[in-house]
């Protein structure tokens, strides 16, 4: 059967997330507050996020956080516009946030450098102080997750979400909102307690070759990051969809028993995700639901409960389900999740 | 064996694309030129595209066209920001382009309406004049593809690409660039001549349950749209990736013989896609390459050649390979591509 395998670095790093988030909040909140004051003063109109891999999925979360909380137009941009197509874009009035745990991702680095030269207010979010990206950016924020050794990123993802949420909240001057993240370590700890249940359930998917993963709004990044973890750790081929887009075509491909992972926390996007779940059940799909809505969990083939928490913070807990599930699916398949074949920790693609 | 099935509406509409593009250029170029003059005068700084399904993939193409050709920051936005999260966003200085063949897509309609009330310059791109979306928008452009009866969209996609490319080129005042699309009908006609070859090759994938689809830059939309067609018509579960992001994790999931579709026309993104192809071959993947690069085609398990054409126009020809392949894969599986189970032509999701 499965091994709990305390020796895997990925598992250790998943378990470190409550303390990593708490350490980040303790050490970085003042710096985030100072940067938020700069943002309120210089008042950029547009936010552009640039990142790759797991950090790109953190950027997708931040797209919603900056759009909704700070009411700023926010886009996850493509590095290729500058690194491949050499476009002469005007970056005045624009905040560019580069996210890279190592601070060495080549495309992100080059994009941030060029954007700054063209007038952007630039911010680096890294897990390594004094990384190349922090030297290129005007301002830097550092997640305090300590070194991440496992190739699949986990604790640098959740800590980045926390930093990005705080920056959006404090930019909006919403101190109460920013303070709510103080509860995130406790919420993550609660999810970690369900590891045994997640491990037991993962076995059922031993022979799953592909699947669909869905989320919407704040949870779209969770959906993309879970898909990435499933691909990277457990060698599954997951198609990730916005729950709304999914109904516009891809639903046709769902057959009896096809595994669909649905992220649907309580909140404004729940109604839409509930309709998606109904459509999946009409197609007799197998549904794995991560939610804090009793009604959603009751309708799932397999349900994983997250604590009751605001919709905008739920991604910080629900991704931990995705991480633990991917880890244990890798282990039940005899794959070492720490060393995905053909993937290195630092990426050099422009 | 396979039926050519001239009776399928989807096939008929794929075949109509040269004339649909030519008709659109003949009837709409003056109106596009007038709108481009308005854009040069009012000079919005930001472009936001809003759409769903196939139109969303046309928006992804336009993201690159407006960014690169018109040098404007361009984002494909999420309708949910206004329709689910009720964000009070400022749309001054912003062009919002809503794309919907029917002009009735509910989320797109509501987003465009709200954006206009908040100061956006709004443009509708539809295939139906006097559709609801055209009444909501300040300006309207109409593709002249005539009625599209098949649920999977084909000719409304290529004609939308042509309109969007022209608008970007004429906004940039680049008349010569805009005139290059006059050759698109001929290029599409050349691809249509390879139907027999595509049909013969599709049989090999009779039992393909899932696959990966890759492209970058201008071809990212082609990759997403091919994935949608494969899901919608042939009930495949395709994971779509930017060729660059793919190397940051998902590559680990590729096993011997796993089918990967690669869109890699000659141009600035080719080098990066060539590296992706190398990585796929190291993993012994089966590669289906759509390209006009002899070097890329020579390295493919199965290659489909498109004509020599500028990189920015190649998506208008290479998607036709994706359409024909999806059609014939559906037929070889005994699926009626005109009526995907559970999908209707007009979508109502907010």
XYZ file of C-alpha atoms in Angstrom, chain A:
350
model
C 0.000 0.000 0.000
C 1.044 3.622 0.313
C 3.958 4.916 2.288
C 3.487 8.077 4.375
C 7.072 8.777 3.437
C 8.076 11.495 5.878
C 11.369 11.589 4.024
C 10.058 13.378 0.966
C 11.041 17.007 0.830
C 7.784 17.931 -0.865
C 5.779 16.527 2.037
C 7.979 18.294 4.573
C 7.549 21.584 2.740
C 3.773 21.162 2.487
C 3.729 20.646 6.259
C 5.816 23.773 6.842
C 3.181 26.037 5.317
C 1.501 27.265 8.516
C 4.838 28.419 9.929
C 5.999 29.754 6.537
C 2.865 31.904 6.223
C 3.143 33.070 9.842
C 6.819 33.927 9.387
C 6.061 35.844 6.197
C 3.334 37.857 7.912
C 5.544 38.575 10.922
C 8.552 39.651 8.904
C 7.055 41.280 5.835
C 3.858 43.098 6.824
C 5.625 46.379 7.629
C 7.400 46.342 4.300
C 4.139 45.570 2.503
C 2.498 48.495 4.333
C 5.303 50.830 3.227
C 5.014 49.675 -0.365
C 1.229 50.099 -0.218
C 1.770 53.694 0.852
C 4.001 54.219 -2.189
C 1.307 52.696 -4.399
C -1.352 54.998 -2.944
C 0.914 57.967 -3.555
C 2.118 57.114 -7.085
C -1.245 55.559 -7.874
C -0.519 53.400 -10.945
C -3.633 52.735 -12.973
C -2.749 49.303 -14.263
C -1.216 46.216 -12.745
C 0.708 43.697 -14.762
C 1.876 40.413 -13.331
C 4.710 38.449 -14.840
C 5.777 34.971 -13.806
C 6.156 31.365 -14.916
C 5.011 27.995 -13.680
C 3.704 27.964 -10.108
C 4.399 31.678 -9.761
C 2.237 32.254 -12.833
C -0.611 30.581 -10.973
C 0.022 32.866 -7.987
C -0.196 35.706 -10.523
C -3.601 34.427 -11.627
C -4.768 34.656 -8.013
C -3.316 38.155 -7.779
C -5.131 39.137 -10.952
C -8.388 38.738 -9.025
C -7.034 40.165 -5.757
C -5.792 43.383 -7.386
C -8.857 43.684 -9.630
C -11.433 43.098 -6.922
C -9.806 44.388 -3.734
C -7.794 47.294 -5.156
C -10.206 47.910 -8.087
C -7.309 48.146 -10.550
C -7.256 46.709 -14.043
C -4.899 43.783 -13.705
C -3.524 41.380 -16.268
C -1.221 38.402 -16.224
C 1.056 39.360 -19.071
C 3.126 37.310 -21.509
C 6.897 37.665 -21.219
C 7.143 36.968 -24.944
C 5.835 40.453 -25.759
C 9.192 41.837 -24.675
C 11.498 38.805 -24.825
C 10.394 37.373 -28.183
C 8.479 40.114 -30.012
C 10.431 43.183 -28.786
C 7.358 45.374 -28.538
C 7.925 49.020 -27.640
C 5.285 49.235 -24.898
C 4.728 52.289 -22.715
C 4.822 51.297 -19.033
C 4.058 54.664 -17.438
C 1.217 54.535 -14.877
C 1.816 50.808 -14.650
C 2.777 48.590 -11.749
C 4.635 45.464 -12.863
C 4.931 42.696 -10.293
C 7.405 39.922 -11.095
C 6.975 36.728 -9.105
C 9.713 34.083 -8.936
C 10.619 32.040 -5.886
C 14.259 31.791 -6.957
C 14.310 35.313 -8.361
C 16.242 33.868 -11.293
C 13.527 33.023 -13.828
C 15.071 34.417 -17.005
C 11.944 35.627 -18.805
C 10.513 37.292 -15.699
C 13.841 38.958 -15.027
C 14.175 40.369 -18.528
C 10.547 41.525 -18.616
C 10.850 43.363 -15.309
C 14.104 45.007 -16.332
C 12.726 46.260 -19.637
C 9.427 47.370 -18.048
C 11.342 49.430 -15.480
C 13.410 51.092 -18.196
C 10.159 51.998 -19.927
C 8.636 53.682 -16.886
C 6.980 50.926 -14.830
C 6.888 50.909 -11.076
C 8.419 47.478 -10.485
C 8.056 45.048 -7.598
C 9.766 41.677 -7.170
C 8.184 38.940 -5.064
C 10.785 36.273 -4.368
C 11.636 33.737 -1.718
C 15.318 34.665 -1.829
C 16.439 38.106 -0.766
C 19.261 39.480 -2.936
C 18.145 37.370 -5.896
C 18.744 38.852 -9.369
C 15.066 39.853 -9.633
C 15.305 41.956 -6.468
C 18.252 43.869 -7.930
C 16.304 44.627 -11.091
C 13.111 45.765 -9.324
C 12.594 49.125 -7.623
C 10.859 47.422 -4.669
C 11.078 43.892 -3.325
C 8.927 41.747 -1.122
C 10.231 38.482 0.221
C 8.251 35.431 1.205
C 9.758 33.837 4.292
C 9.263 30.203 3.393
C 12.953 29.357 3.867
C 14.652 27.314 1.189
C 12.381 25.219 -1.008
C 14.283 22.087 -2.029
C 11.596 20.060 -3.715
C 11.153 20.868 -7.420
C 7.337 21.095 -7.144
C 6.748 24.420 -5.386
C 4.332 24.429 -2.432
C 5.182 26.753 0.454
C 6.477 29.475 -1.865
C 3.046 29.447 -3.537
C 0.910 29.940 -0.418
C 3.265 32.539 1.031
C 3.209 34.447 -2.273
C -0.617 34.468 -2.200
C -0.526 35.932 1.301
C 1.920 38.675 0.311
C -0.085 39.549 -2.805
C -3.378 39.628 -0.903
C -1.896 41.896 1.751
C -0.463 44.240 -0.853
C -3.831 44.535 -2.620
C -5.685 45.085 0.679
C -3.286 47.669 2.059
C -3.148 49.471 -1.284
C -6.928 49.761 -0.950
C -6.369 51.025 2.603
C -8.414 48.125 3.937
C -6.492 47.270 7.096
C -9.193 45.029 8.478
C -9.167 42.960 5.308
C -5.387 42.699 5.407
C -5.502 41.501 9.002
C -7.783 38.576 8.144
C -4.827 36.654 6.696
C -3.599 36.207 10.274
C -5.980 33.237 10.414
C -4.506 31.545 7.344
C -1.848 29.496 9.202
C -4.573 27.988 11.382
C -6.762 27.220 8.394
C -3.896 25.536 6.562
C -3.108 23.524 9.707
C -6.683 22.256 9.698
C -6.331 21.067 6.090
C -3.038 19.358 6.935
C -4.884 17.317 9.563
C -6.912 15.719 6.761
C -3.778 14.276 5.133
C -4.729 10.717 6.115
C -8.104 11.032 4.424
C -6.606 12.590 1.292
C -3.933 9.881 1.164
C -6.558 7.135 1.488
C -8.696 8.651 -1.254
C -5.769 9.182 -3.662
C -5.442 5.434 -4.134
C -8.726 5.364 -6.043
C -7.055 7.441 -8.785
C -4.046 5.120 -9.199
C -4.805 4.588 -12.897
C -6.163 8.030 -13.778
C -4.313 9.164 -16.938
C -6.110 12.457 -17.477
C -8.713 14.590 -15.745
C -10.359 18.006 -15.767
C -9.810 20.631 -13.076
C -12.174 23.576 -12.605
C -12.417 26.768 -10.625
C -13.594 30.326 -11.105
C -12.636 33.804 -9.971
C -10.338 33.684 -6.942
C -10.157 29.899 -7.322
C -9.051 29.867 -10.968
C -5.412 30.052 -9.862
C -6.020 27.136 -7.463
C -7.370 25.113 -10.347
C -4.352 25.897 -12.561
C -1.893 25.190 -9.751
C -3.552 21.876 -8.866
C -3.388 20.889 -12.540
C 0.307 21.773 -12.570
C 0.965 19.747 -9.402
C -0.929 16.733 -10.798
C 1.097 16.887 -14.026
C 4.417 17.558 -12.388
C 4.254 15.149 -9.435
C 1.861 12.409 -10.491
C 2.275 12.505 -14.314
C -1.430 13.046 -14.925
C -2.548 15.103 -17.970
C -5.047 17.530 -16.522
C -7.056 20.029 -18.545
C -7.695 23.148 -16.448
C -10.759 25.290 -17.074
C -12.642 28.232 -15.748
C -15.889 26.638 -14.612
C -17.777 29.061 -16.855
C -15.713 28.425 -19.996
C -15.957 24.710 -19.387
C -19.677 24.749 -20.160
C -18.941 26.376 -23.542
C -17.611 23.286 -25.265
C -15.280 21.131 -23.170
C -18.278 19.685 -21.259
C -18.953 17.618 -24.397
C -15.806 15.567 -23.763
C -16.956 14.380 -20.308
C -17.958 10.738 -20.205
C -19.338 8.443 -17.528
C -16.863 8.249 -14.685
C -14.456 10.860 -16.034
C -12.630 12.452 -13.087
C -13.273 16.171 -12.590
C -11.747 18.207 -9.766
C -13.904 21.139 -8.721
C -12.761 24.015 -6.498
C -15.859 25.732 -5.199
C -15.566 27.561 -1.890
C -18.456 29.558 -0.428
C -18.631 32.996 -1.991
C -19.744 34.899 -5.032
C -18.491 32.350 -7.576
C -20.236 29.442 -5.844
C -23.525 29.700 -7.732
C -21.733 29.434 -11.069
C -19.613 26.485 -9.884
C -22.741 24.782 -8.567
C -24.207 24.963 -12.083
C -20.984 23.468 -13.425
C -21.268 20.613 -10.902
C -24.852 19.976 -11.984
C -23.728 19.742 -15.616
C -20.963 17.313 -14.618
C -23.445 15.093 -12.814
C -25.784 15.128 -15.795
C -22.836 13.676 -17.713
C -22.248 11.142 -14.895
C -18.753 12.424 -14.236
C -16.804 11.448 -11.147
C -16.453 14.645 -9.121
C -13.778 15.452 -6.568
C -14.957 18.618 -4.827
C -12.865 20.869 -2.588
C -15.183 23.200 -0.734
C -16.530 24.486 2.545
C -20.080 24.319 1.256
C -21.962 21.394 2.728
C -24.322 21.376 -0.272
C -21.412 21.047 -2.717
C -19.637 18.367 -0.684
C -22.852 16.356 -0.368
C -23.112 16.186 -4.157
C -19.512 15.048 -4.727
C -18.249 11.562 -5.488
C -15.353 12.444 -3.188
C -15.390 15.625 -1.108
C -12.545 17.358 0.710
C -13.628 19.927 3.254
C -11.747 23.164 3.842
C -12.472 25.440 6.818
C -15.043 28.227 6.679
C -13.160 31.295 5.509
C -13.632 34.280 3.187
C -13.747 33.373 -0.514
C -10.685 35.514 -1.246
C -8.568 33.542 1.250
C -9.923 30.077 0.460
C -7.268 29.496 -2.265
C -4.596 29.475 0.467
C -6.248 26.447 2.094
C -7.758 24.652 -0.878
C -4.448 24.459 -2.769
C -3.086 22.453 0.174
C -5.645 19.771 -0.681
C -4.340 19.853 -4.264
C -0.749 19.582 -3.048
C -1.408 16.673 -0.669
C -3.508 14.856 -3.236
C -0.786 15.211 -5.911
C 1.908 14.109 -3.461
C 0.035 10.977 -2.411
C -1.054 10.147 -5.933
C 2.631 10.303 -6.914
C 3.556 7.997 -4.033
C 0.819 5.454 -4.763
C 2.195 5.368 -8.308
C 5.743 4.875 -7.124
C 6.893 8.256 -8.409
C 9.345 10.367 -6.438
C 7.583 13.741 -6.351
C 10.748 15.611 -5.405
C 12.415 14.968 -8.734
C 9.941 15.186 -11.629
C 11.590 13.817 -14.730
C 12.769 16.539 -17.074
C 11.995 19.515 -14.825
C 14.483 21.652 -12.947
C 13.845 24.067 -10.105
C 14.932 27.193 -11.942
C 13.703 27.815 -15.438
C 15.559 29.681 -18.107
C 12.927 30.055 -20.845
C 12.598 33.589 -22.165
